[in-house]
CSV table of C-alpha atoms in Angstrom, one decimal:
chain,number,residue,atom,x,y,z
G,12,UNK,CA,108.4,29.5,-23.7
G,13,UNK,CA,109.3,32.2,-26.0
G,14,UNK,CA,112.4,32.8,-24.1
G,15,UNK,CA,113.5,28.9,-25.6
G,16,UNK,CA,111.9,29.9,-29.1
G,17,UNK,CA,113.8,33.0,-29.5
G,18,UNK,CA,116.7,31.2,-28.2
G,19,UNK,CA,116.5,28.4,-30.7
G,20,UNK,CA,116.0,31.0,-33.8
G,21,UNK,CA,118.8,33.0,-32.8
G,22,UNK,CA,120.9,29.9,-32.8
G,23,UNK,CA,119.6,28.9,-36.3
G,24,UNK,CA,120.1,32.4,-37.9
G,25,UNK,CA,123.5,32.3,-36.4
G,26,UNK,CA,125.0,28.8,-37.3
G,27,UNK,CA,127.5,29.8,-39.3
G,28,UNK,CA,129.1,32.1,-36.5
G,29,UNK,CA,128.5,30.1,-34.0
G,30,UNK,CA,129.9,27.4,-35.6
G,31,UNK,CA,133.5,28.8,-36.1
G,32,UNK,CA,133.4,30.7,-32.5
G,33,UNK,CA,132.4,27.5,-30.8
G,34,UNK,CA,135.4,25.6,-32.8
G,35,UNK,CA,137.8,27.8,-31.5
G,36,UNK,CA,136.5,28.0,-28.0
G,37,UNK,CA,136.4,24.0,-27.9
G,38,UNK,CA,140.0,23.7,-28.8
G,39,UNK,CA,141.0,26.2,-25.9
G,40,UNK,CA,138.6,24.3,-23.6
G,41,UNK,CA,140.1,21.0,-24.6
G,42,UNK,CA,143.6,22.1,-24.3
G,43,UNK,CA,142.8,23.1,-21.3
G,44,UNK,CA,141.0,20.4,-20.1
G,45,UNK,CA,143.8,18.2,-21.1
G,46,UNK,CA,146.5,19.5,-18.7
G,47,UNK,CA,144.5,19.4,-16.3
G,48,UNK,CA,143.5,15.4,-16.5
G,49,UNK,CA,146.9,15.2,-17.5
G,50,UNK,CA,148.6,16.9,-14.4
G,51,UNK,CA,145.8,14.9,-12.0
G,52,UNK,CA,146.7,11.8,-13.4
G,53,UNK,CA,150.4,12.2,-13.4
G,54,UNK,CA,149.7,13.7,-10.1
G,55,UNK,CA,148.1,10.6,-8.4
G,56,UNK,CA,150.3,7.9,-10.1
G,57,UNK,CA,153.3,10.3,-8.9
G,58,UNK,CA,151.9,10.1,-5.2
G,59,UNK,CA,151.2,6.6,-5.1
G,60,UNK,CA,154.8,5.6,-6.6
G,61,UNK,CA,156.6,7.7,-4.3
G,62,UNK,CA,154.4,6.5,-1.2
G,63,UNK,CA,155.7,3.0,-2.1
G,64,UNK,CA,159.1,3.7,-2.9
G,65,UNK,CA,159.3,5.3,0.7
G,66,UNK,CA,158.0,2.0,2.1
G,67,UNK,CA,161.2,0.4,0.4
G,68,UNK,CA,164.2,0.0,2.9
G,69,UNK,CA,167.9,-1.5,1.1
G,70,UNK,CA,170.8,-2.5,3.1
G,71,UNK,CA,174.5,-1.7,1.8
G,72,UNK,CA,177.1,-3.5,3.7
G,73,UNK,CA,180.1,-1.7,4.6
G,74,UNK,CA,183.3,-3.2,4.2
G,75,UNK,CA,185.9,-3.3,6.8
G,76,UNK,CA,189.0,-1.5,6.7
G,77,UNK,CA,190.4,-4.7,4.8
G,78,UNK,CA,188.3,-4.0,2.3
G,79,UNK,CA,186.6,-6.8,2.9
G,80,UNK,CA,182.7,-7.7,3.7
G,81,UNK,CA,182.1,-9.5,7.0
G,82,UNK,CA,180.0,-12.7,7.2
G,83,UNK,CA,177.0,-13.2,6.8
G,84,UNK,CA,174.1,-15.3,8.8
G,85,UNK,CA,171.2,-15.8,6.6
G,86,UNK,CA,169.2,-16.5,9.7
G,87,UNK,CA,168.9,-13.1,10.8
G,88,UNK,CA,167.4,-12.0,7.1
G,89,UNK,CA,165.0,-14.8,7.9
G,90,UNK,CA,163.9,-13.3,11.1
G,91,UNK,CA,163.4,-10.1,9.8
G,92,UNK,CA,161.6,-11.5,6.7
G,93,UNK,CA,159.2,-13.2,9.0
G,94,UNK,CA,158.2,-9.9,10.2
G,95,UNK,CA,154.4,-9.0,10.2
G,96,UNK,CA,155.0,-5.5,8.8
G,97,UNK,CA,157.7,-7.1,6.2
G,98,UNK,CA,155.3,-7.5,2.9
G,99,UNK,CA,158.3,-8.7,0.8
G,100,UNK,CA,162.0,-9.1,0.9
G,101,UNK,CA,165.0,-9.8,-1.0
G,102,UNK,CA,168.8,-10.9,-0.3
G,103,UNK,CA,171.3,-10.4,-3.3
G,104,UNK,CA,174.6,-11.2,-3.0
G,105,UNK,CA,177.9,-10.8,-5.1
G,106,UNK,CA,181.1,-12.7,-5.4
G,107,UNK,CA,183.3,-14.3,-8.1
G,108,UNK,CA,184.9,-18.5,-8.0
G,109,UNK,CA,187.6,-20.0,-9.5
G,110,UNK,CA,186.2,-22.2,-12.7
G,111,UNK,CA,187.3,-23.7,-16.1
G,112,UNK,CA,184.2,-21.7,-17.5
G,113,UNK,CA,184.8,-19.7,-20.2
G,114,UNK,CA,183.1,-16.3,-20.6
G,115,UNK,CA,181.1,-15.6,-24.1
G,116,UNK,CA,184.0,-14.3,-26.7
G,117,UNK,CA,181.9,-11.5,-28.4
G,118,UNK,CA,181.8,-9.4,-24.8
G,119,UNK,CA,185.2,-7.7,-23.5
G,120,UNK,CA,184.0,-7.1,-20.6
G,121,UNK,CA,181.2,-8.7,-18.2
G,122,UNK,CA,179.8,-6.7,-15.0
G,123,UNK,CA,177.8,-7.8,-12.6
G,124,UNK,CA,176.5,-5.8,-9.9
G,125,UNK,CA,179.4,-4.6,-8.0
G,126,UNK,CA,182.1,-5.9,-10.0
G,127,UNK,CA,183.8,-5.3,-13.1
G,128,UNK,CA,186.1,-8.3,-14.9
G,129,UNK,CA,187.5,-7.4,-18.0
G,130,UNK,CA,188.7,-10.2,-20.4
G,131,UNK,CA,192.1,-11.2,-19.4
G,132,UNK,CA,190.4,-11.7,-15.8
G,133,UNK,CA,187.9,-14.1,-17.2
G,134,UNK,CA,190.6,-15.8,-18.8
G,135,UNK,CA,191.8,-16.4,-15.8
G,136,UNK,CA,189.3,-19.0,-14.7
G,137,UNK,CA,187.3,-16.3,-12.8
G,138,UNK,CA,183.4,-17.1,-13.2
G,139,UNK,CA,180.7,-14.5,-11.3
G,140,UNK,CA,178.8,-15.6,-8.7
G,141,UNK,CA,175.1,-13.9,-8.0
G,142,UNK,CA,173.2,-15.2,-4.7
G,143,UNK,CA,169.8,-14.8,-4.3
G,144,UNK,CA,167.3,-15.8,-1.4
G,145,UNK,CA,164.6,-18.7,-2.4
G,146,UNK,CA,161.4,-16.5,-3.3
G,147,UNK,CA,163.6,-13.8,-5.4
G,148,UNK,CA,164.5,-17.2,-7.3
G,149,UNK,CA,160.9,-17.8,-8.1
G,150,UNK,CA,159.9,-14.7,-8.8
G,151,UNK,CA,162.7,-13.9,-11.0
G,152,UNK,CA,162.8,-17.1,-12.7
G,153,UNK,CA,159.4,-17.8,-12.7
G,154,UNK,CA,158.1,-14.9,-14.4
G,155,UNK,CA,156.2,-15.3,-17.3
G,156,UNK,CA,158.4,-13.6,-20.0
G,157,UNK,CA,161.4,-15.4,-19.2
G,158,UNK,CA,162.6,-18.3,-21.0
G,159,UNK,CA,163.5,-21.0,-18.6
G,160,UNK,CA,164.8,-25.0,-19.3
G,161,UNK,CA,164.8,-26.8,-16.3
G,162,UNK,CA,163.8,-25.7,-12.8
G,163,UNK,CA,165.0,-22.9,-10.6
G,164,UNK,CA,167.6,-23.8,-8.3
G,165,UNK,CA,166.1,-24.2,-4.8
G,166,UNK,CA,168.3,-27.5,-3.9
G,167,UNK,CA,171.6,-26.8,-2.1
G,168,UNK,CA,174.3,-27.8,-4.8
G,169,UNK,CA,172.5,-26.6,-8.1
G,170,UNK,CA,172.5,-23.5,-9.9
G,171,UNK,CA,171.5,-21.7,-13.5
G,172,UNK,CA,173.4,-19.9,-16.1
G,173,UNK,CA,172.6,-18.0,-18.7
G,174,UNK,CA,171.7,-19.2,-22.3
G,175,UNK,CA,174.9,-17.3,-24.1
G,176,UNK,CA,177.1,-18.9,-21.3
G,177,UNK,CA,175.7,-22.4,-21.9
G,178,UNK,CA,176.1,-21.7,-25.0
G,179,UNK,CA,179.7,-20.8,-25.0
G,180,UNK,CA,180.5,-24.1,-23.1
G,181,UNK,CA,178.1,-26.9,-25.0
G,182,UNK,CA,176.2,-27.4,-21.6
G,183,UNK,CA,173.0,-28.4,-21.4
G,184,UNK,CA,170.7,-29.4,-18.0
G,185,UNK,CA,171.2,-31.8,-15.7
G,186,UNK,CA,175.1,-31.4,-16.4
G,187,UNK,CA,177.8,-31.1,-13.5
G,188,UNK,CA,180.5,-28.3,-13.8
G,189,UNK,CA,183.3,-27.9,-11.6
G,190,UNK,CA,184.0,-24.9,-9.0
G,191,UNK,CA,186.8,-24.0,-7.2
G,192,UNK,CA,190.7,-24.0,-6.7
G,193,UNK,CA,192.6,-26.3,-8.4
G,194,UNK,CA,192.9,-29.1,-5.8
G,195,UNK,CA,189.7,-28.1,-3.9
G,196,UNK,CA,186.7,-28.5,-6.6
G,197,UNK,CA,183.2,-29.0,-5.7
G,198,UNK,CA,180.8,-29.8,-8.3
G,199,UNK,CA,177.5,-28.2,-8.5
G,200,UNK,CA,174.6,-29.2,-11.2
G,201,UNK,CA,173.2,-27.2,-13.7
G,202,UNK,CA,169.2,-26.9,-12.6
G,203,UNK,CA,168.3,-24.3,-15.5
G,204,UNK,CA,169.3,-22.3,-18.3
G,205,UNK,CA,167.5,-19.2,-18.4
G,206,UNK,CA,167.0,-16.4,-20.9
G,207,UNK,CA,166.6,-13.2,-19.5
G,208,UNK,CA,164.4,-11.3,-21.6
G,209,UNK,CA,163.3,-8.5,-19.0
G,210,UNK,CA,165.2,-8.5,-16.1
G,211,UNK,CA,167.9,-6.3,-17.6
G,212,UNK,CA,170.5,-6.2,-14.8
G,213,UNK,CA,171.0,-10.0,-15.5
G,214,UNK,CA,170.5,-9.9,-18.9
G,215,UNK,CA,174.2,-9.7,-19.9
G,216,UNK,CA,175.7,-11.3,-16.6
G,217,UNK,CA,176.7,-14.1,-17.8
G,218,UNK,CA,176.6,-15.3,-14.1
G,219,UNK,CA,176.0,-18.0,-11.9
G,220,UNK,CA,172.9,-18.1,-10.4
G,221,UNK,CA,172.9,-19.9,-7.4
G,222,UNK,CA,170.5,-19.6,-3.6
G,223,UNK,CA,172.4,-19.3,-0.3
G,224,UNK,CA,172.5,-22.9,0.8
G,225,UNK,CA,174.8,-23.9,-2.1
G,226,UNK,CA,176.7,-20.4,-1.2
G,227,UNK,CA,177.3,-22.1,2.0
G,228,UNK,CA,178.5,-25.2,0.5
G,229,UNK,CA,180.7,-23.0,-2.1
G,230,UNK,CA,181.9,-20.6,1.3
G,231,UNK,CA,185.3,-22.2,1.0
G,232,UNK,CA,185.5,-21.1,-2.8
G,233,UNK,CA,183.7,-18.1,-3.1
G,234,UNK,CA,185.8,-14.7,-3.1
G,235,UNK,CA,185.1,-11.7,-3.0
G,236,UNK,CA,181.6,-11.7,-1.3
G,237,UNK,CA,179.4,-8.6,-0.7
G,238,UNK,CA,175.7,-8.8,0.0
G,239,UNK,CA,172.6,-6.4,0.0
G,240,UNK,CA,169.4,-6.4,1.4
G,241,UNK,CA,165.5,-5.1,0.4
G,242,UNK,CA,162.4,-5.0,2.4
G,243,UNK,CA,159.4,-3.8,1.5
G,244,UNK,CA,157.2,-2.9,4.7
G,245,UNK,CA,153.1,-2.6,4.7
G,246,UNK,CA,153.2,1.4,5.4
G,247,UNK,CA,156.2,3.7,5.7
G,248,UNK,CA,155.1,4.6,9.3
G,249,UNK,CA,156.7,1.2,10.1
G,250,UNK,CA,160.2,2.2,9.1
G,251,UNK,CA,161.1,3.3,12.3
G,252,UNK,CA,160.3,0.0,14.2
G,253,UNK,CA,162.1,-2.0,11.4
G,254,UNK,CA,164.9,0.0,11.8
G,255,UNK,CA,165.4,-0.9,15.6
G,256,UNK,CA,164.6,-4.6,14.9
G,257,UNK,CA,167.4,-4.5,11.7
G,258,UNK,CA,170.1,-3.0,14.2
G,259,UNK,CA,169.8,-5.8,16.8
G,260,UNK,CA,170.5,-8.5,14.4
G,261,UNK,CA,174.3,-9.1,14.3
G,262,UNK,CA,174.6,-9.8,10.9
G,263,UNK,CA,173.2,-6.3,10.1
G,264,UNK,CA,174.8,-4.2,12.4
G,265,UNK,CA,177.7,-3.3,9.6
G,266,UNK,CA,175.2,-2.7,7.0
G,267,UNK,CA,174.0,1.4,6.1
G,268,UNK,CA,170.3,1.7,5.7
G,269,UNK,CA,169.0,3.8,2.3
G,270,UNK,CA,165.7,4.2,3.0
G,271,UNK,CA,163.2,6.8,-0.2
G,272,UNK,CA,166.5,8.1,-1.2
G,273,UNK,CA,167.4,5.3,-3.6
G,274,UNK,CA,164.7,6.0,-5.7
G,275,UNK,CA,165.1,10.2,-5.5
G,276,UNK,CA,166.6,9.9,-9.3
G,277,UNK,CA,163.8,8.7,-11.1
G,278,UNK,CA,161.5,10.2,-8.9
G,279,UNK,CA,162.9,13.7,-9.0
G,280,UNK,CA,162.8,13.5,-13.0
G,281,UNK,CA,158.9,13.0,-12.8
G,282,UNK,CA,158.7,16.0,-10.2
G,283,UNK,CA,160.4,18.4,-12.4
G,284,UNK,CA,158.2,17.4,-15.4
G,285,UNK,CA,154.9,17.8,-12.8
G,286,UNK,CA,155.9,21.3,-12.2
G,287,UNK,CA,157.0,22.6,-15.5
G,288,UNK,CA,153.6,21.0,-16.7
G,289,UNK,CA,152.1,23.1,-13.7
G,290,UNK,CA,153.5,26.3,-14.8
G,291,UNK,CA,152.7,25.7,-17.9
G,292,UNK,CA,148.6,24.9,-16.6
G,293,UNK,CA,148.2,28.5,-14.8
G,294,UNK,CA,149.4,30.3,-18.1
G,295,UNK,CA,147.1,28.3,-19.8
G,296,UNK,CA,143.9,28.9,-17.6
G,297,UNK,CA,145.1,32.8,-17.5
G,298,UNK,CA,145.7,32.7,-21.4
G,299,UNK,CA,142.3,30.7,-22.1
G,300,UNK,CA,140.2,33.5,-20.3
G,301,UNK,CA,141.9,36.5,-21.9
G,302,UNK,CA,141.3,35.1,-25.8
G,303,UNK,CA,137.7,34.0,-24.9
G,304,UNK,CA,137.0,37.9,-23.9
G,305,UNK,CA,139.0,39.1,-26.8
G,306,UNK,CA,137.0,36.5,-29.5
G,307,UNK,CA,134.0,37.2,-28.0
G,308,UNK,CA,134.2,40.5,-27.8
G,309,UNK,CA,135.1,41.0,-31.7
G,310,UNK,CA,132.1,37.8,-32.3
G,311,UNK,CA,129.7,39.8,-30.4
G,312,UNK,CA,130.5,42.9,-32.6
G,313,UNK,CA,129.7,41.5,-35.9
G,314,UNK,CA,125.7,40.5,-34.6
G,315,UNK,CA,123.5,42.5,-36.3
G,316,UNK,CA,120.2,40.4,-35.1
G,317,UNK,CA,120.5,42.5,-32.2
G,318,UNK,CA,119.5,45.6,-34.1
G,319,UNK,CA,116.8,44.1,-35.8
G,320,UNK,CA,114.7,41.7,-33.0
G,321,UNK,CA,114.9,45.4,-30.7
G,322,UNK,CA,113.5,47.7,-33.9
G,323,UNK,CA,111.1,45.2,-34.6
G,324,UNK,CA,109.8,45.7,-30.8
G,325,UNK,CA,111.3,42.4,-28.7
G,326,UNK,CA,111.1,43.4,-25.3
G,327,UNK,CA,114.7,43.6,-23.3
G,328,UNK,CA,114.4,41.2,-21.4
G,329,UNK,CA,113.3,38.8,-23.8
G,330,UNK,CA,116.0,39.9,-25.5
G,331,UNK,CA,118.7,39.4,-23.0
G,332,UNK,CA,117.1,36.0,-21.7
G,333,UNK,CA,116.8,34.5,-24.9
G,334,UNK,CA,120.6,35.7,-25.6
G,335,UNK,CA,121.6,34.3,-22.9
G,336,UNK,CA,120.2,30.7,-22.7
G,337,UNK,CA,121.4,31.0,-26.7
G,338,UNK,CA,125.1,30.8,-24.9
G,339,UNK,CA,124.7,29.2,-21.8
G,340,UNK,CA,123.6,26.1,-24.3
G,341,UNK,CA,127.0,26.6,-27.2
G,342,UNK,CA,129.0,26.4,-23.6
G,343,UNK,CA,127.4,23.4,-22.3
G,344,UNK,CA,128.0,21.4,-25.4
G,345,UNK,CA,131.2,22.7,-25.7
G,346,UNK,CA,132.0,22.3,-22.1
G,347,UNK,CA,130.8,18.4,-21.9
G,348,UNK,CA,132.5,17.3,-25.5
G,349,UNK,CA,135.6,18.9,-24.1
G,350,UNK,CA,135.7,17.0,-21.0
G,351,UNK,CA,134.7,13.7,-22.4
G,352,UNK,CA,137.5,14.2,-25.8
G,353,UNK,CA,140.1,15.4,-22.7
G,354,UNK,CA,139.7,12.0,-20.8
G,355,UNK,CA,140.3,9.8,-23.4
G,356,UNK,CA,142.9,12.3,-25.3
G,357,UNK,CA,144.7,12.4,-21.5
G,358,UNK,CA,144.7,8.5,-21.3
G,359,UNK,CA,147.0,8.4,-24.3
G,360,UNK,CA,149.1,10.9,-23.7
G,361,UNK,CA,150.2,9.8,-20.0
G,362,UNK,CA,150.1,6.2,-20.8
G,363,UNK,CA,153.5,5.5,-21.9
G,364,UNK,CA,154.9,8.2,-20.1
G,365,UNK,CA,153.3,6.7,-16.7
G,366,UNK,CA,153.8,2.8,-17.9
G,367,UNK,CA,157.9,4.6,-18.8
G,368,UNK,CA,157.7,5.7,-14.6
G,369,UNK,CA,156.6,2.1,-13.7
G,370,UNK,CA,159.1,0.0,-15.5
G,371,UNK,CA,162.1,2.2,-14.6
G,372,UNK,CA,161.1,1.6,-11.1
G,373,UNK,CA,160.5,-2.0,-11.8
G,374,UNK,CA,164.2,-2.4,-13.3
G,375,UNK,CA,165.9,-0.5,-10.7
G,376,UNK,CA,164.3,-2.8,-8.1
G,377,UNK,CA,162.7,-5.7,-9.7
G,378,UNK,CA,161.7,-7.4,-6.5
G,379,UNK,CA,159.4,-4.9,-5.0
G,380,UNK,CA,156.1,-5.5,-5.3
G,381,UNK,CA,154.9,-2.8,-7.6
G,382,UNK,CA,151.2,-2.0,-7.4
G,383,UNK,CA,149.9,0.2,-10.7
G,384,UNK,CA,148.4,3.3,-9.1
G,385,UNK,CA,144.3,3.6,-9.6
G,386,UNK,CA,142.7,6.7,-11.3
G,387,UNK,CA,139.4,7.8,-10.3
G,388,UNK,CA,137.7,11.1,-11.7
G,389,UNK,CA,137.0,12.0,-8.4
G,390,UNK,CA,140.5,11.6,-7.1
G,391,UNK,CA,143.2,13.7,-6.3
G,392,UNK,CA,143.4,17.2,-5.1
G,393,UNK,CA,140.5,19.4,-4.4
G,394,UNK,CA,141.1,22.6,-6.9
G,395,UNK,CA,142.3,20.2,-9.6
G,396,UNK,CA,138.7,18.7,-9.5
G,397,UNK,CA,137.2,22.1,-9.6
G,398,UNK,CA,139.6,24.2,-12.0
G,399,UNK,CA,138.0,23.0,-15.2
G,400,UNK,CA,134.6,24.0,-13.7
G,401,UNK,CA,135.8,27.5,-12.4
G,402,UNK,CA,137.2,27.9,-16.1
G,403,UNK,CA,134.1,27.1,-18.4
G,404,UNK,CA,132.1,29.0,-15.6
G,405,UNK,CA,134.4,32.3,-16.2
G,406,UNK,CA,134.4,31.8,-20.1
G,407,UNK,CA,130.7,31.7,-19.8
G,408,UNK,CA,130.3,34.9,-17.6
G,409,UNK,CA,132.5,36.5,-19.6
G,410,UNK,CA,130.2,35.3,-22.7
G,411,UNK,CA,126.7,36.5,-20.9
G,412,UNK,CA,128.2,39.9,-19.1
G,413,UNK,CA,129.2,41.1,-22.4
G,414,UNK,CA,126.3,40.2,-24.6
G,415,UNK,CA,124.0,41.7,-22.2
G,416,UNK,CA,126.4,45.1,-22.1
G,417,UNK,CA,126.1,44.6,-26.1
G,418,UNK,CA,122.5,44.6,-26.0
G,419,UNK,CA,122.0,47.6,-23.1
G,420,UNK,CA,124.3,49.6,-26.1
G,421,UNK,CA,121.8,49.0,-28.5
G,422,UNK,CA,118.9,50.1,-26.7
G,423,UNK,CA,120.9,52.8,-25.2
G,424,UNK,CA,122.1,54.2,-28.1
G,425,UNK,CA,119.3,55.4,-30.0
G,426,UNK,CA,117.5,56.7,-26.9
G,427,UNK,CA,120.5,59.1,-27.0
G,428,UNK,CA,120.5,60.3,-29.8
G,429,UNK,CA,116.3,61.1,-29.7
G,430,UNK,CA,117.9,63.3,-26.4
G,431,UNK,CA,120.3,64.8,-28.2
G,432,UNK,CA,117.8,66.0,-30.6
């Protein structure tokens, strides 16, 4: 009991001391703490993106040596898609048809995908044609932030357009526009007009949006045509079977497989920023320890308590004890406001930076089903769990081993001189 009481007076008589020595050591602590909740969380939501990107498998299809992409049978992508490892898939497809259609005025140029028109091309009568399975339809047109009139196109012989190309022509829904050569026109009805407001890639397309049964009925028209495929499997250990069920299809056979590679960009810029924020996590946790020694040692130096509790006869190991628990208690409130302020001060900080990671996947392939990654405190590797720990516990060793070599001085000291006279 007198251990606490001596504890508690020693904290009282030095307030003011402790005060500015616990301020600094809780700003080292928390920057500290911070990289390290920062580099976990980074860490895990890093791990989980990549382990889905790699369950992501595209399809380019060659062309053949007339430049030109052979057909394709959209009953093999529905075998495939049937799959029980398949968790979602997606069929895009790119071509261009002869229409009266004129493109916005204020844009030069239009691109889509894997073509490039400029202006006097457009002119021309030559409209862009996008392709996309049913359930990509829904999913892109039925998502909540975009602005659709009408109804997405799922009936062979309807399509959608953009607002600025509707626009451009006075059309409206439910109105039929002619496709085609001169001569050999078909007409196709305008389901929807949609905005698109997040889907960047066909935000400025200015493209028909059409699914594959009215590219059937359109074969005769359409020029041009090159197609890609996405699946996204359950687990990436199922790549290798999917790959030996792609190849026997026929319509796939001239198609090259990109398996995690497509996403190695974006990827690889997160990487780099993990291990520069590593790097720059060791020199803090070596930096923190040396500038707690150094302030503590000079803190230490300026007590002159010490002095006065041992001439006024306080045993030594009172002394010590009560000096002691007087520290192990600045580093437990320390240590405990540092990890809580870290957590939320981590949250904020990775946030839009890990939300940034998440859209750019998103955008780059907006059909993948993109699950946010799910932080626990207890997750992720084991010394990232225990390096805060290990650091406040090294701080506070430092902190006891040299206030207990501080006091041993003062006791020693005096017996010495006595011997020395």
């Amino acid at each position: 009991m007198i251990i606490i009481r001596h504890a508690w007076l020693n904290l009282k008589r030095n307030r003011l001391s402790h005060l500015k020595l616990s301020c600094f050591i809780f700003l080292l602590t928390l920057t500290v703490f911070s990289m390290l909740q920062i580099y976990r969380r980074a860490t895990i939501y890093f791990t989980e993106y990549r382990d889905q990107a790699a369950t992501v498998v595209k399809g380019v299809q060659d062309l053949n040596q007339t430049g030109q992409a052979n057909k394709l049978n959209t009953t093999d992508y529905e075998r495939l898609k049937q799959l029980p490892y398949v968790k979602r898939s997606q069929l895009t497809g790119q071509s261009i048809i002869s229409s009266s259609i004129a493109q916005p005025t204020e844009q030069d140029q239009t691109a889509v995908g894997y073509y490039s028109f400029s202006s006097e091309a457009n002119n021309g009568n030559y409209l862009p044609v996008t392709m996309l399975d049913d359930d990509s339809l829904k999913t892109l047109l039925t998502d909540k932030k975009e602005q659709l009139q009408g109804t997405v196109p799922l009936e062979k012989g309807t399509c959608v357009i953009s607002e600025a190309l509707a626009n451009a022509n006075k059309l409206k829904v439910n109105d039929t526009i002619q496709l085609g050569a001169k001569g050999q026109e078909q007409k196709v009805r305008i389901a929807g007009i949609a905005n698109y407001s997040t889907t960047e890639q066909l935000a400025t397309l200015n493209t028909l949006l059409i699914n594959w049964k009215t590219e059937t009925m359109l074969q005769k028209n359409i020029m041009q045509p090159f197609s890609t495929v996405m699946f996204q499997l359950t687990s990436k250990k199922e790549i290798k079977k999917f790959v030996k069920d792609f190849k026997k299809m026929d319509s796939f056979k001239n198609y090259s497989l990109i398996s995690q590679s497509w996403s190695q960009g974006l990827l690889q810029t997160t990487k780099d920023t993990l291990d520069l924020l590593f790097n720059g996590l060791i020199v803090a946790l070596i930096l923190g320890v040396v500038l707690i020694a150094a302030v503590y040692q000079y803190h230490i130096k300026q007590r002159k308590d010490f002095y006065t509790l041992h001439l006024m006869g306080l045993d030594r190991r009172i002394l010590s004890f009560s000096s002691s628990l007087e520290y192990l208690v600045i580093v437990i409130v320390i240590g405990l406001s540092a990890f809580f302020t870290s957590q939320q001060l981590s949250r904020w900080i990775t946030g839009g930076w890990l939300l940034k990671l998440q859209k750019n996947l998103a955008q780059q392939e907006p059909f993948v089903d993109w699950l946010l990654p799910h932080f626990e405190q207890n997750a992720g590797a084991g010394w990232q769990n225990y390096a805060g720990a290990f650091f406040l516990g090294v701080g506070l060793l430092i902190m006891l081993l040299l206030v207990n070599l501080r006091i041993a001085q003062i006791i020693r000291d005096p017996l010495q001189e006595v011997a020395r006279r």
